[in-house]
């Protein structure tokens, strides 16, 4: 049966993907599961936190966004984002200037967060209709100061630092700017585009974990 467009739902993941992901390493404290956006591996002195996320929308700043969505996943574990790897999959006929601009976007975002780019891959891929980016962020957390999204408990209070629907609203506004401005007006769409400045939760998450009393955190990705 063909899968529908979009993120694969939890039921399909449980049926098609997870049964084939064998874990045979006691150092893996948090592995792949529904709702968990980062892995946690126990090292002798620290916890290593790793996350991977793609950017598939036709956005203006996909390189910048790829850094921040991956950094968010690492930070909401309680780890400082430190190292980034990025893969660019480019459509045939892409201009050199566009590729260089992607690299500049990644560099700018990494500079904002104090992150180093340590690797990646770039290729022109036959059959693509637009640029695709896959990023991976790595960070470290103290062994006694990190949380998982699965750590929420009954009775916990929910604190929202910015707003609901931030990233999804921003992506829709940029991806479908012309249609939405025609239907909803320029002012509303321009305000939605300004949500870009609220997408990073790195500062929020690291402040929360250092303050203490946190059982679980999650970022605004796709919501």
PDB file of C-alpha atoms in Angstrom, residues 4 23 50-51 66 90 115 144 151 163 187 190 192 204:
ATOM      1  CA  UNK A   4       0.629   9.240   1.840  1.00  0.00           C
ATOM      2  CA  UNK A  23      19.895  -2.110  19.611  1.00  0.00           C
ATOM      3  CA  UNK A  50      22.546  13.334  18.598  1.00  0.00           C
ATOM      4  CA  UNK A  51      19.690  14.473  16.379  1.00  0.00           C
ATOM      5  CA  UNK A  66      18.307  23.096   9.112  1.00  0.00           C
ATOM      6  CA  UNK A  90      20.564  19.625  -5.222  1.00  0.00           C
ATOM      7  CA  UNK A 115      28.269  25.503  16.624  1.00  0.00           C
ATOM      8  CA  UNK A 144      23.219  14.192  35.992  1.00  0.00           C
ATOM      9  CA  UNK A 151       9.972  11.878  30.995  1.00  0.00           C
ATOM     10  CA  UNK A 163       3.448  30.177  21.294  1.00  0.00           C
ATOM     11  CA  UNK A 187      -0.176  42.042   6.871  1.00  0.00           C
ATOM     12  CA  UNK A 190       4.106  39.084   6.924  1.00  0.00           C
ATOM     13  CA  UNK A 192       3.530  34.918  10.249  1.00  0.00           C
ATOM     14  CA  UNK A 204      14.887  28.535  26.482  1.00  0.00           C
TER      15      UNK A 204
END
